[in-house]
Short mmCIF file of C-alpha atoms in Angstrom, two decimals:
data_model
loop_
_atom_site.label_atom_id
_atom_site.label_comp_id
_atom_site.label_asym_id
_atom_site.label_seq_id
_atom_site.Cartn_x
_atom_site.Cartn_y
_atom_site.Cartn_z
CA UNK A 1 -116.92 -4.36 -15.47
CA UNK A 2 -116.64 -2.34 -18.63
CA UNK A 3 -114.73 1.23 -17.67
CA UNK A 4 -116.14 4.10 -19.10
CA UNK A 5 -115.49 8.22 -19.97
CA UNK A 6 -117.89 11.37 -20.11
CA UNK A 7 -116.90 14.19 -21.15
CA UNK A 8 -119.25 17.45 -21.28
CA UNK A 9 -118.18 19.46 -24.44
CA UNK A 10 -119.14 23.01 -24.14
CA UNK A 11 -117.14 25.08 -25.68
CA UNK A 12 -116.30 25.53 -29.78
CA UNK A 13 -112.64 26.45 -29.44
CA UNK A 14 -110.45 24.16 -32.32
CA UNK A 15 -107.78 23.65 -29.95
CA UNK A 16 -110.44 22.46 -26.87
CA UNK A 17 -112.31 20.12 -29.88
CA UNK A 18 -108.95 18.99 -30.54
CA UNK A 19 -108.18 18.65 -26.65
CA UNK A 20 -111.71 16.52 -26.48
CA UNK A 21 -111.24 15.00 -29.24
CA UNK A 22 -107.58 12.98 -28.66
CA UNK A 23 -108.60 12.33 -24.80
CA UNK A 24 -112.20 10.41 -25.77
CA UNK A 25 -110.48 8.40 -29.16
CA UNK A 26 -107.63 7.27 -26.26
CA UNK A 27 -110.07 6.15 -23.99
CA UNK A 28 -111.91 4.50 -26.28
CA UNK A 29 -108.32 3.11 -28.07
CA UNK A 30 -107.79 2.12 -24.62
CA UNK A 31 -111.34 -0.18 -24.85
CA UNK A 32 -113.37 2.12 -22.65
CA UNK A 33 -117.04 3.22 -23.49
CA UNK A 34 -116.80 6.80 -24.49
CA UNK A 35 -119.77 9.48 -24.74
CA UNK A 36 -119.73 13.04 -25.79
CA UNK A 37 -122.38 15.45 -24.85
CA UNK A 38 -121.72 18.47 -26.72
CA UNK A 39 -123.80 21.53 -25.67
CA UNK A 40 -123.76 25.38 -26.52
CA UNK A 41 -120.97 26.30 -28.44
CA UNK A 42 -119.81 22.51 -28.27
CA UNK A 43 -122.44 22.24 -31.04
CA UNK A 44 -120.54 24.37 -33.52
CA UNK A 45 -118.38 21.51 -33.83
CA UNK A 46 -121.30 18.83 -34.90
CA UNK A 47 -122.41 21.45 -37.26
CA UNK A 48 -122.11 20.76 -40.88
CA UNK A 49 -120.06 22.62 -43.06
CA UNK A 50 -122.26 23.05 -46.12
CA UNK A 51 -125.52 26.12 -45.42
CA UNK A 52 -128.79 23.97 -44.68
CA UNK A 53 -131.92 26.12 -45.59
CA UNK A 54 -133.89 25.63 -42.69
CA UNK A 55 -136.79 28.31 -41.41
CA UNK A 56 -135.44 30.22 -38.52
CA UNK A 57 -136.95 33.40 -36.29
CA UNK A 58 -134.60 36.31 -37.03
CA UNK A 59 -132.63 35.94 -34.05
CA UNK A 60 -132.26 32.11 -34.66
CA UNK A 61 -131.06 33.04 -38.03
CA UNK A 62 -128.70 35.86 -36.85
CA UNK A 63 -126.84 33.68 -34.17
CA UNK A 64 -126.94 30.55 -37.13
CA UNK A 65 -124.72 33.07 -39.41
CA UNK A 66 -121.95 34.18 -36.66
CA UNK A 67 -121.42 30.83 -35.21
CA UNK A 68 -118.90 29.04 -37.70
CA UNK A 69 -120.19 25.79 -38.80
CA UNK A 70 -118.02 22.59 -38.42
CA UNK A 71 -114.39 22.10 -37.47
CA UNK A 72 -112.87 23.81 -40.55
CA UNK A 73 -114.54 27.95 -39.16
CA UNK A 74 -113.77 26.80 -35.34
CA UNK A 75 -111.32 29.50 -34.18
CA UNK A 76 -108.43 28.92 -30.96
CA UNK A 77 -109.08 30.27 -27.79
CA UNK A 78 -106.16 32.34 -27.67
CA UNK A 79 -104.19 33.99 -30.20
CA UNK A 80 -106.70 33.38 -32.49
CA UNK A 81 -106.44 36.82 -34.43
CA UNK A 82 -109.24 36.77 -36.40
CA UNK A 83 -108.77 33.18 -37.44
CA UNK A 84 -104.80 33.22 -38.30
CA UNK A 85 -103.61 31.53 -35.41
CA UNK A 86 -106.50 28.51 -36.03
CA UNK A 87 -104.73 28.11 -39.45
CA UNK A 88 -101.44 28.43 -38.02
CA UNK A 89 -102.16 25.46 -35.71
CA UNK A 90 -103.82 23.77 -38.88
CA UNK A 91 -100.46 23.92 -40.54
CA UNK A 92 -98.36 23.08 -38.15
CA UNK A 93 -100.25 19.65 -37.24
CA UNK A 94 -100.93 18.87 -41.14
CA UNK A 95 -97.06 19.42 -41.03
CA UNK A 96 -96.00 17.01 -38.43
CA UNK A 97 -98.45 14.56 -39.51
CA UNK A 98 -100.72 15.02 -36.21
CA UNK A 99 -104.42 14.23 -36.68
CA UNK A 100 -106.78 16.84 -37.41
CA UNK A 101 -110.15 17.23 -36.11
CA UNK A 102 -112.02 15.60 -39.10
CA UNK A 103 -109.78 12.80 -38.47
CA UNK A 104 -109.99 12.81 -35.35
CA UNK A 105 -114.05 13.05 -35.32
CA UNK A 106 -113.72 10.12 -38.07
CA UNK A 107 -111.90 8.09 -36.02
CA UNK A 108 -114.15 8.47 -32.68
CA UNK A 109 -117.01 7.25 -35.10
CA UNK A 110 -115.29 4.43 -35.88
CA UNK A 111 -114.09 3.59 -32.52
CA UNK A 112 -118.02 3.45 -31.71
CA UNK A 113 -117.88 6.93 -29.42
CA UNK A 114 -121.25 7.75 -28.49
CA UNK A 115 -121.58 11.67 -29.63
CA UNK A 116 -124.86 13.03 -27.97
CA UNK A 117 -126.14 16.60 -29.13
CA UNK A 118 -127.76 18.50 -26.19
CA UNK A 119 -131.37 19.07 -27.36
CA UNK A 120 -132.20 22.06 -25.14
CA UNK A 121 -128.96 23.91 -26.03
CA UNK A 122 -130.00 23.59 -30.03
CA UNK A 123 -133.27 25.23 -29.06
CA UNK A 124 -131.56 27.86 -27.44
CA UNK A 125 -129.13 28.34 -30.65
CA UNK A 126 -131.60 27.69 -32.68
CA UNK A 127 -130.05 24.98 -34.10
CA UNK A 128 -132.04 21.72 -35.91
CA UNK A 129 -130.64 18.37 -36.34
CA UNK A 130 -130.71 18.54 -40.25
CA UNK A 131 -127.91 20.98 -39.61
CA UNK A 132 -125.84 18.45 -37.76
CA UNK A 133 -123.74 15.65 -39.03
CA UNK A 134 -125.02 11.99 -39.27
CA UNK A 135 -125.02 9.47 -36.77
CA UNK A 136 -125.12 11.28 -33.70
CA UNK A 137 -127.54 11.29 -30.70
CA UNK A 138 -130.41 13.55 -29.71
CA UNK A 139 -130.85 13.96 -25.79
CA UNK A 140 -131.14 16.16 -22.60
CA UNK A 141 -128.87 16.21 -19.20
CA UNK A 142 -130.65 13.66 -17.82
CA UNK A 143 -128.79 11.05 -20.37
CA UNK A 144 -125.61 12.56 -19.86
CA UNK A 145 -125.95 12.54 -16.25
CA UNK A 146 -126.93 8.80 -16.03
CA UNK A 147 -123.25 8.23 -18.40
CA UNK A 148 -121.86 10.31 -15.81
CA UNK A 149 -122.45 8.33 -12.96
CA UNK A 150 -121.24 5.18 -13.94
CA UNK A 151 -118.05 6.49 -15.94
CA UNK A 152 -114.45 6.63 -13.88
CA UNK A 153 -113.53 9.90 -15.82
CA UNK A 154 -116.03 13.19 -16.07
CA UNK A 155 -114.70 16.09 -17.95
CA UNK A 156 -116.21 19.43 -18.50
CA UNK A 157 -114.69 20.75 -21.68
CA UNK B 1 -125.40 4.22 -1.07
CA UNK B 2 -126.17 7.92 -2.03
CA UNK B 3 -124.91 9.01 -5.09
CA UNK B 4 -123.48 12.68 -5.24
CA UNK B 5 -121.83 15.16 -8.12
CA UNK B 6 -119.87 17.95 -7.22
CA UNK B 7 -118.43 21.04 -9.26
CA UNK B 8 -116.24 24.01 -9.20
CA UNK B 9 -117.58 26.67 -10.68
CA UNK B 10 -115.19 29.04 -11.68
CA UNK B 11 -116.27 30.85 -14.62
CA UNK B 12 -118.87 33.72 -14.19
CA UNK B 13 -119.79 33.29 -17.74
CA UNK B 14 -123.85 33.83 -18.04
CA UNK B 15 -124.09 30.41 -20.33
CA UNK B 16 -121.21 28.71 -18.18
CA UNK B 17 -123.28 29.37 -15.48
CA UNK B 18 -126.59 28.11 -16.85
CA UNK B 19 -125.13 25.26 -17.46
CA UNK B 20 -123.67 24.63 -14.34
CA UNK B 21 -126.99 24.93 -12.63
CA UNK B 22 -129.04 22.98 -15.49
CA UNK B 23 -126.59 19.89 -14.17
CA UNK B 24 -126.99 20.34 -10.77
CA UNK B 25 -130.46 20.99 -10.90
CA UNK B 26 -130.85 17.87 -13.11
CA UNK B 27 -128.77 15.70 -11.28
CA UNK B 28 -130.59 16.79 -7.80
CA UNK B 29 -134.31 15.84 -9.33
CA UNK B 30 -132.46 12.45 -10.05
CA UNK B 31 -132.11 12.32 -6.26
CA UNK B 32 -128.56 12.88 -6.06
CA UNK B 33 -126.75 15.23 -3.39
CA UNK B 34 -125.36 17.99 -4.96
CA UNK B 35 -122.45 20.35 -3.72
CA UNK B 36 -121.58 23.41 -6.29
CA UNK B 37 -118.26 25.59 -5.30
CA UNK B 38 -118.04 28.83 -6.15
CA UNK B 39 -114.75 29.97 -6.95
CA UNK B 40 -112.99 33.71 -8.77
CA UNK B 41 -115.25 35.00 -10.90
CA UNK B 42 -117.77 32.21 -10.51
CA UNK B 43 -118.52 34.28 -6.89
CA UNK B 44 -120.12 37.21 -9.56
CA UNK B 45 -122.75 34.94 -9.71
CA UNK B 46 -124.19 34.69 -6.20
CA UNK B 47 -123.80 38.75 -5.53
CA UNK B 48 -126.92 40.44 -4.96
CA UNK B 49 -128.50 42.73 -7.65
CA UNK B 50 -128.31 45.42 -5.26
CA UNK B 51 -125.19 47.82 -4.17
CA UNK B 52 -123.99 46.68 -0.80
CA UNK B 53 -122.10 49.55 0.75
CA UNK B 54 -119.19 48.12 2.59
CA UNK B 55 -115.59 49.23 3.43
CA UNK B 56 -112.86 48.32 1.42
CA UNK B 57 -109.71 49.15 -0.01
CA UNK B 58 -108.96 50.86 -3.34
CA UNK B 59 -107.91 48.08 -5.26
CA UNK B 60 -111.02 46.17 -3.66
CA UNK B 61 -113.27 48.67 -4.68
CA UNK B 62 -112.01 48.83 -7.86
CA UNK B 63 -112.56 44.94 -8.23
CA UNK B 64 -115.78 44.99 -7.07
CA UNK B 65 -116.93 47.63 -9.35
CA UNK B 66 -115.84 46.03 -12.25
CA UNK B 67 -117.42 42.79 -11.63
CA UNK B 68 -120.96 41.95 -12.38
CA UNK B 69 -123.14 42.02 -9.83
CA UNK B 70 -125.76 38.75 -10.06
CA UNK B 71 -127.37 36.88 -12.52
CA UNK B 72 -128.52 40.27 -14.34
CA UNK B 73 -125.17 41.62 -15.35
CA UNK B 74 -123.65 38.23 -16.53
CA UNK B 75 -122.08 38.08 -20.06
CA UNK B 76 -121.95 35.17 -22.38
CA UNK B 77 -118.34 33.66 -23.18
CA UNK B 78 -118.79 34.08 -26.50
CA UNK B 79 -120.15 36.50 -29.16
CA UNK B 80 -120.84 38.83 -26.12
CA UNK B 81 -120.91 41.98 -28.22
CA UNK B 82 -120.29 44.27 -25.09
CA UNK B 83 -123.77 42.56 -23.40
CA UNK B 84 -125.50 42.39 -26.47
CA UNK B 85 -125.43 38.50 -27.22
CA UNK B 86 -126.11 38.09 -23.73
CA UNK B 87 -129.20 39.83 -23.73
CA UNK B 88 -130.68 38.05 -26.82
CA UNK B 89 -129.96 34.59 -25.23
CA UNK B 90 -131.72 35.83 -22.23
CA UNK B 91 -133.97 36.90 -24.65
CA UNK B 92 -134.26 34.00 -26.92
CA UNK B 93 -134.57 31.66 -23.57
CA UNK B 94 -137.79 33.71 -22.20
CA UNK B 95 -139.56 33.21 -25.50
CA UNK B 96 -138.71 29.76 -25.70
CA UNK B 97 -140.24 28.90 -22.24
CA UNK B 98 -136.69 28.02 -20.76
CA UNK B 99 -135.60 28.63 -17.34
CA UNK B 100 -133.75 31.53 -16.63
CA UNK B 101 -130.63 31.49 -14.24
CA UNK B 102 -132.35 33.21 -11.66
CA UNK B 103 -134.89 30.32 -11.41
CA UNK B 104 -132.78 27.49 -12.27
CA UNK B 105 -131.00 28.74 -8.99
CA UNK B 106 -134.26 29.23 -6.82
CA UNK B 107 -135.15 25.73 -8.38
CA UNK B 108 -131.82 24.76 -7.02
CA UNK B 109 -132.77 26.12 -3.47
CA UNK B 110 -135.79 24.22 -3.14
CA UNK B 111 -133.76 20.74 -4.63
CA UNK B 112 -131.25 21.11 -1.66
CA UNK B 113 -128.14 21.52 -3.57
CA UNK B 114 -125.31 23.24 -1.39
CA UNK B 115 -123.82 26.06 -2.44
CA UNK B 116 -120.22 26.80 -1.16
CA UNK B 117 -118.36 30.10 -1.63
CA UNK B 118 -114.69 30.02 -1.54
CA UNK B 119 -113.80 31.56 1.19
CA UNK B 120 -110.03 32.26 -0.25
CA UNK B 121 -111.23 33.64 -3.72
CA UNK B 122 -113.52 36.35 -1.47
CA UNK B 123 -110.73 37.43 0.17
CA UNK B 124 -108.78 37.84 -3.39
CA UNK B 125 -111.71 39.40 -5.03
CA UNK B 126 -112.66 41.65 -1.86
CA UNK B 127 -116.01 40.36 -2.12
CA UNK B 128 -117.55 40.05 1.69
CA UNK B 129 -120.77 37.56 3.18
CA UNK B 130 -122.90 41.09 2.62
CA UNK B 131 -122.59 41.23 -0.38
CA UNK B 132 -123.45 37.66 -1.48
CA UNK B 133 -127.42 36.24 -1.89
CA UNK B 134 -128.29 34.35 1.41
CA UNK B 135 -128.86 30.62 2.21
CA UNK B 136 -125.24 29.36 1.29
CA UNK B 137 -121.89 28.25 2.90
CA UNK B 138 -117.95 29.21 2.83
CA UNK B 139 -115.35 27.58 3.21
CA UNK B 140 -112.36 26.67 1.53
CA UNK B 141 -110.89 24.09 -0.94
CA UNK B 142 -110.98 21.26 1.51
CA UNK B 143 -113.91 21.14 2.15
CA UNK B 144 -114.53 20.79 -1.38
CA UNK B 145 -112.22 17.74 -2.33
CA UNK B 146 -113.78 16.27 0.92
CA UNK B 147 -117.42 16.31 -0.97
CA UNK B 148 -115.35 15.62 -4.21
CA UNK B 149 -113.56 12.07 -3.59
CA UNK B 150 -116.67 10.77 -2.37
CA UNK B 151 -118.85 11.69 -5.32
CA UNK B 152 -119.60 10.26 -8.74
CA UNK B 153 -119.37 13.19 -11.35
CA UNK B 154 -117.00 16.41 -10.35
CA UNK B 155 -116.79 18.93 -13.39
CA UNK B 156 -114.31 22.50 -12.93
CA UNK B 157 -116.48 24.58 -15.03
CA UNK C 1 -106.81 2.45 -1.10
CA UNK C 2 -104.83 5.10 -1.61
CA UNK C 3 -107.27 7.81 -3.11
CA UNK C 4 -105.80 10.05 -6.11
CA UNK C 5 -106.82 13.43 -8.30
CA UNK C 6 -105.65 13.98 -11.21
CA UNK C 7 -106.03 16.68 -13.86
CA UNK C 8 -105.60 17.98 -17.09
CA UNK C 9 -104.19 21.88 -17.07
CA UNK C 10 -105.38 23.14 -20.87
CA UNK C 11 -105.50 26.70 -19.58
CA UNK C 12 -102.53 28.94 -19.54
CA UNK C 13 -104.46 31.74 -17.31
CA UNK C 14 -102.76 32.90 -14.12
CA UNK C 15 -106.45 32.32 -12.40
CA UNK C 16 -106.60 29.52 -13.63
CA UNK C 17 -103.30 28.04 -12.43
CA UNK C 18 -103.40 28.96 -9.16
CA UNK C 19 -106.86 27.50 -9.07
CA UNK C 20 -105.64 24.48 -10.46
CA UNK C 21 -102.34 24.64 -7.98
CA UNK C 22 -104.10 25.40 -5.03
CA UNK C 23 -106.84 22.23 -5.28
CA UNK C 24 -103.57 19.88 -6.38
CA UNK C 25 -101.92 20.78 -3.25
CA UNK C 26 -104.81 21.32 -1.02
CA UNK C 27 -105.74 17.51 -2.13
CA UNK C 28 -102.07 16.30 -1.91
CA UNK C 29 -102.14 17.68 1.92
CA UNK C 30 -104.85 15.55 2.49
CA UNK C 31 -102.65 12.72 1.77
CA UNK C 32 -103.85 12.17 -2.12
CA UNK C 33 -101.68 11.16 -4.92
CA UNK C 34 -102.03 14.30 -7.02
CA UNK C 35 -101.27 14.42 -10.88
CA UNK C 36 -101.56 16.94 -13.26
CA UNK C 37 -101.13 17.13 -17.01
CA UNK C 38 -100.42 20.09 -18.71
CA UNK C 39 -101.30 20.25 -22.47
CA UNK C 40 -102.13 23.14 -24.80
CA UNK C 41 -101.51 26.79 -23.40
CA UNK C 42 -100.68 25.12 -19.85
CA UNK C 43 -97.52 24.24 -20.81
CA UNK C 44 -96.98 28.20 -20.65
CA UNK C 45 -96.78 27.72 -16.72
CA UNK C 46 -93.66 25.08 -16.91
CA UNK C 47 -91.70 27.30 -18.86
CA UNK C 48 -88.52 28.71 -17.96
CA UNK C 49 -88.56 32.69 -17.46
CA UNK C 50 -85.76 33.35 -18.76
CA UNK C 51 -85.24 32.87 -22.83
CA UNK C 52 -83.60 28.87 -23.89
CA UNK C 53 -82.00 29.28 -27.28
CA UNK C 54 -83.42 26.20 -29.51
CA UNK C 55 -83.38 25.66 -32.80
CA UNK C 56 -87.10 26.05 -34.22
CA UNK C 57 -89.01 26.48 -37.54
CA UNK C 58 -90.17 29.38 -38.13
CA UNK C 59 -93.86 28.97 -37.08
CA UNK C 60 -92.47 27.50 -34.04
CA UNK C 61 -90.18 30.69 -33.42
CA UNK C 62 -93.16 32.82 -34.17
CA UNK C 63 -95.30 30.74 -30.90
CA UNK C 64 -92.46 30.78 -28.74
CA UNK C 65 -92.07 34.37 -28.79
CA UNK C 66 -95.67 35.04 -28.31
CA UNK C 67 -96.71 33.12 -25.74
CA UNK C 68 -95.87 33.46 -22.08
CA UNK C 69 -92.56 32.15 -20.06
CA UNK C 70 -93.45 31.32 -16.82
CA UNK C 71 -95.87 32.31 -13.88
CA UNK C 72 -94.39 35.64 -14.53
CA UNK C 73 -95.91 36.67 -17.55
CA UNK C 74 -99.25 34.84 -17.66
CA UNK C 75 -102.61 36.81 -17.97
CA UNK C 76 -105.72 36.51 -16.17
CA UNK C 77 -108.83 35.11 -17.83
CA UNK C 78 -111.03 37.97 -17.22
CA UNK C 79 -110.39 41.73 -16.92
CA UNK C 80 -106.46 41.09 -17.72
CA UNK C 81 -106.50 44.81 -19.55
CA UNK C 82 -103.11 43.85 -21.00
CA UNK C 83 -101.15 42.56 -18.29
CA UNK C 84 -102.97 45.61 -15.54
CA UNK C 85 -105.52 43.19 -14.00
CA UNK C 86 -102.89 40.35 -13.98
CA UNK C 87 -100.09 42.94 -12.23
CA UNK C 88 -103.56 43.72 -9.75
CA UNK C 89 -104.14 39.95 -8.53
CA UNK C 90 -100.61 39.12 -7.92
CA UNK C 91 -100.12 42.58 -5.74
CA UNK C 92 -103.45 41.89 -3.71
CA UNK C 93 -102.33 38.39 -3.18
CA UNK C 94 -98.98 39.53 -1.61
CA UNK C 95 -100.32 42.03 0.15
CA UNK C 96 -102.84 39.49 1.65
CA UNK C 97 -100.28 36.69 2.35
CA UNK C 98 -101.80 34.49 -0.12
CA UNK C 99 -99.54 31.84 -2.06
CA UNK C 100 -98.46 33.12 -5.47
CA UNK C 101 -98.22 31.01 -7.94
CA UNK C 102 -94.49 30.48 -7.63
CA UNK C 103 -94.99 29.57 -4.30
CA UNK C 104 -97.63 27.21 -4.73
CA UNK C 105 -95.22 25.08 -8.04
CA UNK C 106 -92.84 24.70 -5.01
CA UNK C 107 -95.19 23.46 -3.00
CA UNK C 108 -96.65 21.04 -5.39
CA UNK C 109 -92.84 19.64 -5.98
CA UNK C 110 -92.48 19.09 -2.08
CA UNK C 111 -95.33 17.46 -1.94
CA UNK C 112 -94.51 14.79 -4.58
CA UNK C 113 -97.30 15.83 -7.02
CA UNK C 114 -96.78 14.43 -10.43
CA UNK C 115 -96.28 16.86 -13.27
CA UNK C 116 -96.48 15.37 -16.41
CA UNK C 117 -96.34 17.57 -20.02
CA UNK C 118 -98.39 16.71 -22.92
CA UNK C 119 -95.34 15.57 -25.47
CA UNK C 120 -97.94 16.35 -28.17
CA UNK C 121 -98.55 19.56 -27.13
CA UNK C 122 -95.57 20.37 -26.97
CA UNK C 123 -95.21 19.52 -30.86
CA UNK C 124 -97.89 21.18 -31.53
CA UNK C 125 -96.48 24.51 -30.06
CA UNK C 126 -92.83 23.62 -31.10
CA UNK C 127 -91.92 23.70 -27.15
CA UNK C 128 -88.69 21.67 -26.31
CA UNK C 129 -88.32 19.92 -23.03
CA UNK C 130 -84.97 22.17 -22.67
CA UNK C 131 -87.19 25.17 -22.36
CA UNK C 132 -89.53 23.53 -19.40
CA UNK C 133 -88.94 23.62 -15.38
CA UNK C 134 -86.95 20.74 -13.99
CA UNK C 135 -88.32 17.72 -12.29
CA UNK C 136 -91.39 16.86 -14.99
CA UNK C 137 -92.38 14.28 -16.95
CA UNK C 138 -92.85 13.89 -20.40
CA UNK C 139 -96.22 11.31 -21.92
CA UNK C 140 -99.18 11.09 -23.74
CA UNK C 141 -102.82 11.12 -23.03
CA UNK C 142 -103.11 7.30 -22.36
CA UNK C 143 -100.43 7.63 -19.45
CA UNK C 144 -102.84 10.62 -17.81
CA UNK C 145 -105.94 8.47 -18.88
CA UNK C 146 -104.48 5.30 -17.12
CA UNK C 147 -104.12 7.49 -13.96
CA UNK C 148 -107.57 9.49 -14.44
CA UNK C 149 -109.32 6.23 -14.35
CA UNK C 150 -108.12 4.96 -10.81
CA UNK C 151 -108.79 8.52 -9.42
CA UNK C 152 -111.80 9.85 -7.63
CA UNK C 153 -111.23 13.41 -8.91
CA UNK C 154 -110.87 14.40 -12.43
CA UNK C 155 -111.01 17.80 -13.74
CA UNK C 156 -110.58 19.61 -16.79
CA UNK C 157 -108.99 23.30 -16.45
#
């Protein structure tokens, strides 16, 4: 029987994206099914990084502008100050030739990882799929949790 | 057999924690048992609104008053803004139609799901069976794994 | 069958290492085979207290000093107030006879558990295995993933 890995990806932190990121390309390296439910601030990381006019309530539009859009604004979830240590880390891996997270994110596509955006938490954000990159998945808990069940590894991220 | 997902909750994060009880309310509706552990700050979320007076010791005291007290006092893990973001999600979530933590943990009364408190993080925190909402269990970490190795999808969240 | 938890340790949080210590041995007591995998700011709990002189780049030099050595010097997730709420949790946990963290790393190495660094991470940071605790291992991701999938607990801390 095929093995699998879920993974929950909640929060928006580069280094946890990056943490995600290298764990569900190794499964899936490793020939195990692989899918990603990113939710909340987990959806930062989908977002693209170019502004998409799209009509928003004021709040919608207010949380839209402080949450940084796609894995080049992602901040680290410590030592971050005010986004130095996130290009710090940048560096370091461009440096020692580690993958990024575009690569990374390039890669899972390639290696056929399912990446599932949660519908209710863009509603929350205010988030729309136009804002999102291409080639991902549209679904609720319910999808996730039927993944869940029949994977071998569950993370919540 | 019956399939079952357990989960720690430590964080006492107001979206952490909606999360936490939008899985195990969804995976209880699928007809799964559900067992959610309550753990550190993760406890913040099952104390009563109310002030319960009990006896305690300075540093206890000082804990305790520090802490949130229930759903209502909860902040988000991110773009907080000293309560602020967390009362705009609450906020955006009412307007929106989506259930609020308070009834996504009613909901999960009335689906069954067990809700342990760790009995060892109480006794850290100084946080006593008054002060915590009725209708649940303590106990300690075994008791947890116990649940855990025979379940399908455990998340630490 | 011998049953088996294993988990990844992202977090560098004193809370969240003696959570993470205290299920590891608590399962391992049980009679599990317990392995955890420290990546990221966890590697902050395998460090040495006391200062290893290595050569490093600069960046590397600049991490090293900033980041914590040891149990010792580790905050807490919430309410750390600069070390204060940290100095708080360890005194209330001696005072109630509760296993500090120290304690419970000694534990974990009677009991066999498996402690295995993230060699990547360690890159990343610029951490040299001269500067970590005795009696670890050093692998990758598919080395914890080939483990994670035989095990009936997984978590992500």
């Amino acid at each position: 029987m095929e093995k699998s890995t879920t993974m929950v990806v909640f929060s928006g932190d580069l280094d946890k994206a990056i943490a995600s990121f290298i764990i569900a390309t190794g499964s899936a390296a490793m020939g195990n099914k692989v899918t990603m439910f990113f939710t909340f601030w987990g959806l930062n990381i989908l977002r693209k990084e170019q502004y998409v006019p799209v009509k928003k309530t004021f709040l919608e539009n207010m949380f839209g502008k402080m949450m940084p859009r796609g894995p080049g604004q992602l901040g680290i979830s410590k030592m971050n100050m005010g986004g130095i240590g996130s290009k710090l880390m940048k560096k370091i891996m461009r440096d020692k030739n580690i993958a990024t997270l575009p690569e990374l994110m390039e890669l899972a596509k390639e290696l056929d990882i399912k990446i599932i955006a949660c519908a209710m938490s863009m509603d929350v954000l205010g988030i729309t799929e136009a804002e999102l990159i291409d080639g991902i998945d549209y679904a609720g808990v319910a999808t996730y949790l039927a993944e869940a069940e029949e994977s071998q590894v569950n993370l919540f991220i």
